[in-house]
Amino acid sequence: MQFHLQVQGGPSGPQTIAIDAANEAEAIRQAARNGWRVLAIGSTESMGAGARASARRSKQAFPLLQFSQELLALLEAGLNLSEATATLLNKETRSGARATLAAIQRSLQQGKSFSDTLADFPAVFPELYVATVHAAERSGNLPEALARFVGYQLQFDAIRKKLVSAAIYPAMLLVVGTLVTLFLMGYVVPKFSVVYEGSGREIPWASRMLLSFGQALAAHPWLCAGALAGVVLGVVLGLGNAALRGRLVLAILRLPVLSAKAAEFRLARFYRALSLLLHAGIPLSKALAMTNAMLLPAQQVQLVQTRRAVEQGLPFSTALEQNALATPVAQSLLKVGENTGRLGDMLERSAKFHDEEFARWVDWASRLLEPVLMTVIGVVIGGVVVLMYMPIFELAGSLS
């Protein structure tokens, strides 16, 4: 929930800030950690409809990847952390991102560490990011940690963009095929039914069923249009709801064809995140606990068992293998990493291998799906046309 707090403590006097928190107490604590004295507080839900709409329009997602890339560039150029964040604040024009950067800058000026400052914004900076920065502060290699996170996020974004681009053309085929079929059923078929009714001839039962369905659509156009609009609205709202969208994705990923690839993709992301944490200096047991949310529910149970086995002294590669969390390629690479002391590097190599394999599979699946969809749509539209003309074919045959 977003809370709007009237606060005091800066040189500009009382002002209103927005904070994302689970409840009012958490919002007040965040404001206090940032050096503000809270005068009044109100949530977005208690506002009017117009105010809520205005708040939603003004709220902008914080560009985490862009922030990390720009911060890395400034740190590598020789600026210290406070100077770098001040530079990013001065060049930022988006209100939401600017407010977050201003709060980060105030916390740094008050002497808080960078990782503690980022931890005050759990909706913006994930736990993986905060833990990496915290470990980098102790070792003094913040630029290296940022560079590794940027690489991790870029690889994940590349896979996601490939999936989205591969799904666009099939989705367009389905939409166009559905619209053409509805046009035939709602406009063309009723025209043919009028001709056949006046002919006085018996028509095949399949054609009769098609004509009856087309007449029903033509007789209730607004009802059909409303039903279609309701379906479209339901799909849009469902995709816009994060919880519902997550359940839908999980249901799709349980399909026999996709379940194995989905599990492998999750494992690749798990390997890459674990490599990022190990390179930052985080112990293996703690890193395993932090990457739990990246796996599917069944894999999370296996990960708990893996962590318990590692804490009991079992080699990491063996624990993964016993709990079905290691692919054959990862198993071989992790054994090499344990023998050479380069476990983080081998995890990253495993993730890269499986990412490339997954990208090839997406290309193959998209090339296969497109002709299959075109064939199905062609069969449906062709079937409608054939059923419309079947009585004419029979009449021509009887005349001949």
Coordinates of N, CA and C in Angstrom, one line a residue, residues 49-173:
A49 N -11.5 8.8 -5.5 CA -11.2 8.1 -6.8 C -10.3 8.9 -7.6
G50 N -10.6 10.2 -7.7 CA -9.8 11.1 -8.5 C -8.3 11.2 -8.0
A51 N -8.2 11.2 -6.7 CA -6.9 11.3 -6.1 C -6.1 10.0 -6.3
R52 N -6.8 8.9 -6.2 CA -6.1 7.6 -6.4 C -5.6 7.5 -7.8
A53 N -6.5 7.9 -8.8 CA -6.0 7.9 -10.2 C -4.8 8.8 -10.4
S54 N -4.8 10.0 -9.8 CA -3.7 10.9 -9.9 C -2.4 10.3 -9.3
A55 N -2.6 9.6 -8.1 CA -1.5 9.0 -7.5 C -0.9 7.8 -8.4
R56 N -1.8 7.1 -9.0 CA -1.3 6.0 -9.8 C -0.6 6.6 -11.0
R57 N -1.1 7.7 -11.6 CA -0.4 8.3 -12.8 C 0.9 8.8 -12.4
S58 N 1.1 9.4 -11.2 CA 2.3 10.0 -10.8 C 3.4 9.0 -10.3
K59 N 2.9 7.8 -9.9 CA 3.8 6.7 -9.5 C 4.5 6.1 -10.6
Q60 N 5.8 6.0 -10.7 CA 6.5 5.5 -11.8 C 7.5 4.4 -11.2
A61 N 7.7 3.3 -11.9 CA 8.6 2.3 -11.5 C 10.0 2.8 -11.5
F62 N 10.7 2.4 -10.5 CA 12.1 2.8 -10.4 C 12.9 1.9 -11.3
P63 N 13.7 2.6 -12.2 CA 14.5 1.8 -13.2 C 15.8 1.2 -12.6
L64 N 15.7 0.0 -12.0 CA 16.8 -0.5 -11.2 C 18.0 -0.8 -12.1
L65 N 17.7 -1.4 -13.2 CA 18.9 -1.8 -14.1 C 19.6 -0.5 -14.6
Q66 N 18.8 0.5 -15.0 CA 19.4 1.8 -15.5 C 20.2 2.4 -14.3
F67 N 19.6 2.4 -13.1 CA 20.3 3.0 -11.9 C 21.6 2.3 -11.7
S68 N 21.6 1.0 -11.8 CA 22.8 0.2 -11.5 C 23.9 0.5 -12.6
Q69 N 23.5 0.6 -13.8 CA 24.4 0.8 -14.9 C 25.0 2.2 -14.8
E70 N 24.2 3.2 -14.5 CA 24.7 4.6 -14.4 C 25.6 4.8 -13.1
L71 N 25.2 4.2 -12.0 CA 25.9 4.2 -10.8 C 27.3 3.6 -11.0
L72 N 27.3 2.4 -11.7 CA 28.6 1.7 -12.0 C 29.5 2.6 -12.8
A73 N 28.9 3.3 -13.8 CA 29.8 4.1 -14.7 C 30.4 5.3 -13.9
L74 N 29.6 5.9 -13.0 CA 30.1 7.0 -12.2 C 31.2 6.6 -11.2
L75 N 30.9 5.4 -10.6 CA 31.9 4.9 -9.6 C 33.2 4.6 -10.3
E76 N 33.1 4.0 -11.5 CA 34.4 3.6 -12.2 C 35.1 4.9 -12.7
A77 N 34.3 6.0 -12.9 CA 34.9 7.2 -13.3 C 35.7 7.9 -12.2
G78 N 35.5 7.5 -10.9 CA 36.3 8.1 -9.8 C 35.4 8.8 -8.8
L79 N 34.1 8.9 -9.0 CA 33.3 9.6 -8.1 C 33.0 8.7 -6.9
N80 N 32.9 9.3 -5.7 CA 32.5 8.5 -4.5 C 31.0 8.2 -4.6
L81 N 30.5 7.4 -3.6 CA 29.1 7.0 -3.7 C 28.1 8.2 -3.5
S82 N 28.4 9.1 -2.6 CA 27.6 10.2 -2.3 C 27.5 11.2 -3.6
E83 N 28.7 11.4 -4.2 CA 28.7 12.2 -5.4 C 28.0 11.6 -6.5
A84 N 28.1 10.3 -6.7 CA 27.4 9.6 -7.8 C 25.9 9.6 -7.6
T85 N 25.4 9.4 -6.4 CA 24.0 9.5 -6.2 C 23.4 10.9 -6.4
A86 N 24.2 11.9 -6.0 CA 23.8 13.3 -6.2 C 23.8 13.6 -7.7
T87 N 24.7 13.1 -8.4 CA 24.7 13.3 -9.9 C 23.5 12.7 -10.5
L88 N 23.1 11.4 -10.1 CA 21.9 10.8 -10.6 C 20.7 11.5 -10.3
L89 N 20.6 12.1 -9.0 CA 19.5 12.8 -8.6 C 19.3 14.1 -9.4
N90 N 20.4 14.8 -9.7 CA 20.3 16.0 -10.5 C 19.8 15.8 -11.9
K91 N 20.2 14.7 -12.5 CA 19.8 14.5 -13.9 C 18.4 13.8 -14.1
E92 N 17.9 13.3 -13.0 CA 16.6 12.5 -13.0 C 15.4 13.5 -13.2
T93 N 14.5 13.2 -14.1 CA 13.3 14.0 -14.3 C 12.0 13.3 -13.9
R94 N 12.0 12.0 -13.8 CA 10.8 11.3 -13.4 C 10.5 11.4 -11.9
S95 N 9.3 11.8 -11.5 CA 9.0 12.2 -10.2 C 9.2 11.0 -9.2
G96 N 8.8 9.8 -9.6 CA 8.9 8.7 -8.7 C 10.3 8.3 -8.4
A97 N 11.1 8.2 -9.5 CA 12.5 7.8 -9.4 C 13.3 9.0 -8.6
R98 N 12.9 10.2 -8.9 CA 13.6 11.3 -8.2 C 13.4 11.3 -6.7
A99 N 12.1 11.0 -6.3 CA 11.8 10.9 -4.9 C 12.7 9.8 -4.2
T100 N 12.8 8.6 -4.9 CA 13.6 7.6 -4.3 C 15.1 7.9 -4.2
L101 N 15.6 8.6 -5.3 CA 17.0 9.0 -5.2 C 17.2 10.0 -4.2
A102 N 16.3 10.9 -4.0 CA 16.4 12.0 -2.9 C 16.5 11.4 -1.6
A103 N 15.6 10.3 -1.3 CA 15.6 9.6 0.0 C 17.0 8.9 0.2
I104 N 17.5 8.3 -0.9 CA 18.8 7.6 -0.8 C 19.9 8.6 -0.5
Q105 N 19.9 9.7 -1.1 CA 20.9 10.8 -0.9 C 20.8 11.3 0.5
R106 N 19.6 11.5 1.1 CA 19.5 12.0 2.5 C 20.1 11.0 3.4
S107 N 19.7 9.7 3.2 CA 20.2 8.6 4.1 C 21.7 8.5 4.1
L108 N 22.3 8.7 2.9 CA 23.8 8.6 2.8 C 24.4 9.8 3.5
Q109 N 23.8 11.0 3.4 CA 24.3 12.2 4.1 C 24.2 12.1 5.6
Q110 N 23.3 11.3 6.1 CA 23.1 11.1 7.5 C 24.0 10.0 8.1
G111 N 24.8 9.4 7.2 CA 25.8 8.4 7.7 C 25.4 7.0 7.6
K112 N 24.2 6.7 7.0 CA 23.8 5.3 6.9 C 24.6 4.6 5.8
S113 N 24.8 3.3 5.9 CA 25.5 2.6 4.8 C 24.6 2.5 3.6
F114 N 25.2 2.2 2.5 CA 24.4 2.1 1.2 C 23.4 0.9 1.3
S115 N 23.9 -0.2 1.8 CA 23.0 -1.4 1.8 C 21.8 -1.2 2.8
D116 N 22.1 -0.5 3.9 CA 20.9 -0.2 4.9 C 20.0 0.7 4.2
T117 N 20.5 1.7 3.5 CA 19.6 2.6 2.8 C 18.7 1.9 1.8
L118 N 19.3 1.0 1.0 CA 18.6 0.3 0.0 C 17.5 -0.6 0.6
A119 N 17.9 -1.2 1.8 CA 16.9 -2.1 2.5 C 15.7 -1.3 2.9
D120 N 15.7 0.0 3.0 CA 14.5 0.8 3.4 C 13.5 0.8 2.2
F121 N 13.9 0.3 1.1 CA 13.0 0.3 -0.1 C 12.8 -1.1 -0.7
P122 N 12.2 -2.0 0.1 CA 12.1 -3.4 -0.4 C 11.2 -3.5 -1.7
A123 N 10.4 -2.6 -2.0 CA 9.6 -2.6 -3.2 C 10.4 -2.3 -4.4
V124 N 11.5 -1.6 -4.2 CA 12.4 -1.2 -5.3 C 13.6 -2.1 -5.5
F125 N 14.3 -2.3 -4.4 CA 15.5 -3.1 -4.4 C 15.3 -4.5 -3.8
P126 N 15.4 -5.5 -4.6 CA 15.1 -6.9 -4.1 C 16.2 -7.3 -3.1
E127 N 15.9 -8.4 -2.4 CA 16.8 -8.8 -1.3 C 18.1 -9.3 -1.9
L128 N 18.1 -9.9 -3.1 CA 19.3 -10.3 -3.8 C 20.2 -9.1 -4.0
Y129 N 19.7 -8.0 -4.4 CA 20.5 -6.8 -4.7 C 21.1 -6.2 -3.4
V130 N 20.2 -6.1 -2.4 CA 20.7 -5.5 -1.1 C 21.8 -6.4 -0.5
A131 N 21.6 -7.7 -0.6 CA 22.6 -8.6 0.0 C 23.9 -8.5 -0.7
T132 N 23.9 -8.4 -2.1 CA 25.1 -8.2 -2.9 C 25.8 -6.9 -2.5
V133 N 25.1 -5.9 -2.4 CA 25.7 -4.6 -2.0 C 26.3 -4.6 -0.6
H134 N 25.6 -5.3 0.3 CA 26.1 -5.4 1.7 C 27.4 -6.1 1.8
A135 N 27.4 -7.3 1.0 CA 28.7 -8.0 1.0 C 29.8 -7.3 0.3
A136 N 29.5 -6.5 -0.7 CA 30.5 -5.7 -1.4 C 31.0 -4.6 -0.6
E137 N 30.2 -4.0 0.3 CA 30.7 -3.0 1.2 C 31.8 -3.5 2.1
R138 N 31.6 -4.7 2.6 CA 32.6 -5.3 3.5 C 33.9 -5.6 2.8
S139 N 33.8 -6.0 1.5 CA 35.0 -6.3 0.8 C 35.6 -5.2 0.0
G140 N 34.8 -4.1 -0.1 CA 35.3 -2.9 -0.8 C 35.3 -3.0 -2.4
N141 N 34.5 -3.9 -2.9 CA 34.4 -4.1 -4.4 C 33.0 -3.8 -4.9
L142 N 32.4 -2.7 -4.5 CA 31.1 -2.3 -4.9 C 31.0 -2.3 -6.5
P143 N 31.9 -1.6 -7.2 CA 31.7 -1.6 -8.7 C 31.7 -3.0 -9.3
E144 N 32.5 -3.9 -8.8 CA 32.5 -5.3 -9.3 C 31.2 -6.0 -9.0
A145 N 30.6 -5.8 -7.8 CA 29.3 -6.3 -7.5 C 28.2 -5.8 -8.4
L146 N 28.2 -4.5 -8.6 CA 27.3 -3.8 -9.5 C 27.4 -4.4 -10.9
A147 N 28.6 -4.6 -11.4 CA 28.8 -5.1 -12.7 C 28.3 -6.5 -12.9
R148 N 28.4 -7.3 -11.8 CA 27.9 -8.7 -11.9 C 26.4 -8.7 -11.9
F149 N 25.8 -7.8 -11.1 CA 24.3 -7.7 -11.1 C 23.8 -7.2 -12.4
V150 N 24.4 -6.2 -13.0 CA 24.0 -5.7 -14.3 C 24.1 -6.9 -15.3
G151 N 25.1 -7.7 -15.3 CA 25.2 -8.8 -16.2 C 24.1 -9.8 -16.0
Y152 N 23.9 -10.1 -14.7 CA 22.8 -11.0 -14.3 C 21.4 -10.5 -14.9
Q153 N 21.1 -9.2 -14.7 CA 19.8 -8.7 -15.1 C 19.7 -8.6 -16.6
L154 N 20.8 -8.2 -17.3 CA 20.8 -8.2 -18.7 C 20.5 -9.5 -19.4
Q155 N 21.1 -10.6 -18.8 CA 20.9 -11.9 -19.3 C 19.4 -12.3 -19.1
F156 N 18.9 -12.1 -18.0 CA 17.5 -12.4 -17.7 C 16.6 -11.6 -18.6
D157 N 16.8 -10.3 -18.8 CA 16.0 -9.5 -19.7 C 16.1 -10.0 -21.1
A158 N 17.2 -10.4 -21.5 CA 17.4 -10.9 -22.9 C 16.5 -12.2 -23.1
I159 N 16.5 -13.1 -22.2 CA 15.6 -14.3 -22.3 C 14.1 -13.9 -22.3
R160 N 13.8 -12.9 -21.4 CA 12.4 -12.5 -21.3 C 11.9 -11.8 -22.6
K161 N 12.8 -11.0 -23.2 CA 12.4 -10.3 -24.5 C 12.3 -11.4 -25.6
K162 N 13.1 -12.4 -25.6 CA 13.0 -13.4 -26.6 C 11.7 -14.2 -26.5
L163 N 11.3 -14.4 -25.2 CA 10.0 -15.1 -25.0 C 8.8 -14.2 -25.5
V164 N 8.9 -12.9 -25.2 CA 7.8 -12.0 -25.6 C 7.8 -11.9 -27.1
S165 N 8.9 -11.7 -27.7 CA 8.9 -11.6 -29.2 C 8.4 -12.8 -29.9
A166 N 8.8 -14.0 -29.3 CA 8.3 -15.3 -29.9 C 6.8 -15.5 -29.7
A167 N 6.2 -14.8 -28.7 CA 4.8 -15.0 -28.5 C 3.9 -14.0 -29.3
I168 N 4.5 -12.9 -29.8 CA 3.7 -11.9 -30.4 C 3.1 -12.4 -31.7
Y169 N 3.8 -13.0 -32.6 CA 3.2 -13.5 -33.9 C 2.2 -14.5 -33.7
P170 N 2.4 -15.6 -32.8 CA 1.3 -16.5 -32.6 C 0.0 -15.8 -32.0
A171 N 0.2 -14.9 -31.1 CA -0.9 -14.2 -30.5 C -1.7 -13.4 -31.6
M172 N -1.0 -12.7 -32.5 CA -1.6 -12.0 -33.6 C -2.4 -13.0 -34.5
L173 N -1.8 -14.1 -34.8 CA -2.5 -15.1 -35.6 C -3.8 -15.5 -35.0

